[in-house]
C-alpha cells in the first residue's frame, strides 16, 4: 500500500478547507452557475402593450420595459434594443438604457399596413426579451367612426 507523506496530507487538507471557506456571504458555497446580482435575469412589460392606432401613426403611450436581477431588483444602466418583429413600424429610438428604476422606454410608430405589429424589448448581450403588441387600423376606420358609423369587419 502506498502512503502519502504527512506534508502532502496537510497540504490537501488545507486546500479543501480553503475551498469550503469560499462562500457567497450567506454561509453557503458560492455557486459558479449563478450570475452576480447586477446581471440582468429578466425583462418584462410595464406599459404600452395592446395599443391600437391608425396606420402610420405614433402610438399614444410609450413602450416601457423593466429589467431586473435574479433577486428581482431593478437594474439601471442596462442597454435595451427595440426590435420590430412584425408590422414594419419604427421606433423613435431603437436603443435605450434603463434608468435608476430599471425602466427603458421608447415610442413606436405603426407600420403602413393594417394588422398586428409585434415589437421586442431585448436586453443587449442576452437572450432576454419582452414582447409588445399593437394593432394598426386602416385609415378608413377612423373616418367611419368620426362619421358616427362603426366599420364592419
mmCIF file of C-alpha atoms in Angstrom, residues 24 26 29-37 39 70-71:
data_model
loop_
_atom_site.group_PDB
_atom_site.id
_atom_site.type_symbol
_atom_site.label_atom_id
_atom_site.label_comp_id
_atom_site.label_asym_id
_atom_site.label_seq_id
_atom_site.Cartn_x
_atom_site.Cartn_y
_atom_site.Cartn_z
ATOM 1 C CA UNK A 24 -21.188 33.816 -1.199
ATOM 2 C CA UNK A 26 -24.530 33.893 3.477
ATOM 3 C CA UNK A 29 -20.806 27.834 -1.092
ATOM 4 C CA UNK A 30 -20.570 30.250 -3.995
ATOM 5 C CA UNK A 31 -22.413 28.845 -6.987
ATOM 6 C CA UNK A 32 -20.394 29.474 -10.131
ATOM 7 C CA UNK A 33 -23.576 28.962 -12.187
ATOM 8 C CA UNK A 34 -25.481 31.860 -10.597
ATOM 9 C CA UNK A 35 -24.992 35.270 -12.178
ATOM 10 C CA UNK A 36 -23.987 38.182 -9.952
ATOM 11 C CA UNK A 37 -26.770 40.365 -8.570
ATOM 12 C CA UNK A 39 -26.539 40.742 -14.112
ATOM 13 C CA UNK A 70 -32.144 37.373 -10.303
ATOM 14 C CA UNK A 71 -33.280 38.776 -6.952
#
